XYZ file of C-alpha atoms in Angstrom:
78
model
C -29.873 8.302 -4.281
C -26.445 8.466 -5.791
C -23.497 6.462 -4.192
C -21.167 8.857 -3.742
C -20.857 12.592 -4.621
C -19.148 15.977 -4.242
C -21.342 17.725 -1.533
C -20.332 21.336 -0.102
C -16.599 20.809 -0.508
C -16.843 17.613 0.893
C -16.891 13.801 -0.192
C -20.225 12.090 0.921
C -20.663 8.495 0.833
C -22.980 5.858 1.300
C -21.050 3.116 3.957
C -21.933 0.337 2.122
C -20.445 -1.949 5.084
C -23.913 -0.914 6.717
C -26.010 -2.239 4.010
C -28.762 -3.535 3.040
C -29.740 -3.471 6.989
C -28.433 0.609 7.321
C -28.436 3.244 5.181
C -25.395 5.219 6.490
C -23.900 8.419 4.786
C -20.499 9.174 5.720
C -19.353 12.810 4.666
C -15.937 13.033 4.568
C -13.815 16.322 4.352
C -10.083 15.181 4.528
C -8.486 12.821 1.868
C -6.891 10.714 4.161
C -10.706 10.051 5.392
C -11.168 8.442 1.669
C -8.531 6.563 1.714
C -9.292 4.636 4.959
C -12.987 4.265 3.602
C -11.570 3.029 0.752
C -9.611 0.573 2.657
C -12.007 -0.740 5.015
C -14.374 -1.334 1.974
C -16.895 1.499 2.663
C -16.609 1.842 -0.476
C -16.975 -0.980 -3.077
C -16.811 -1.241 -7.126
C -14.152 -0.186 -9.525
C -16.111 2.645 -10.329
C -16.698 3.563 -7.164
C -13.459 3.279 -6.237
C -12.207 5.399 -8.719
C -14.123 8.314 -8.348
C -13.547 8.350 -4.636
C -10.073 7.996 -5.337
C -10.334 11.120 -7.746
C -11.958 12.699 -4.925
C -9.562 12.539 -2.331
C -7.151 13.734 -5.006
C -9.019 16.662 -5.212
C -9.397 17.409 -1.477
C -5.648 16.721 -1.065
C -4.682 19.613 -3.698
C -7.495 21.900 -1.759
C -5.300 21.772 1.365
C -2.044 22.651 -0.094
C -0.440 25.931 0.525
C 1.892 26.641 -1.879
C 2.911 29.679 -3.913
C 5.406 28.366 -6.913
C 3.334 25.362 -8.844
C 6.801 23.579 -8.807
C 6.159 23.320 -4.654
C 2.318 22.663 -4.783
C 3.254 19.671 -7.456
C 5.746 18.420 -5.140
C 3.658 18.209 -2.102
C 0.695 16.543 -4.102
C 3.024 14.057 -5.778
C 3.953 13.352 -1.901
């Protein structure tokens, strides 16, 4: 069982707001979905935390469409 994890280009989860009573995966495809599971601690643990964060980094820079690297930088920096 792993806590969190890169599954068919999307972020999947285990909401640990649902534990130890539920085991609940969450499978998340946007980054702004991350970011509100981190916030409403779905997520728990620095380390955790981190590699979700790293995540949604990832699935923000998959949904830019930009042709100069100078653009797609901007827009992920935004």
């Amino acid at each position: 069982m792993k806590a969190i994890e890169w599954l068919n280009n999307k972020v999947r989860l285990i909401d640990q707001t649902r534990l130890p009573g539920e085991l609940v995966y969450l499978d998340l495809d946007g980054y702004r979905g991350v970011m509100e599971a981190i916030k409403e601690m779905r997520v728990r643990g620095a380390p955790a935390i981190g590699i979700a964060g790293a995540y949604a980094l990832v699935l923000a820079a998959n949904s830019i469409k930009a042709s100069e690297q100078r653009d797609f930088m901007s827009t992920l920096e935004e």
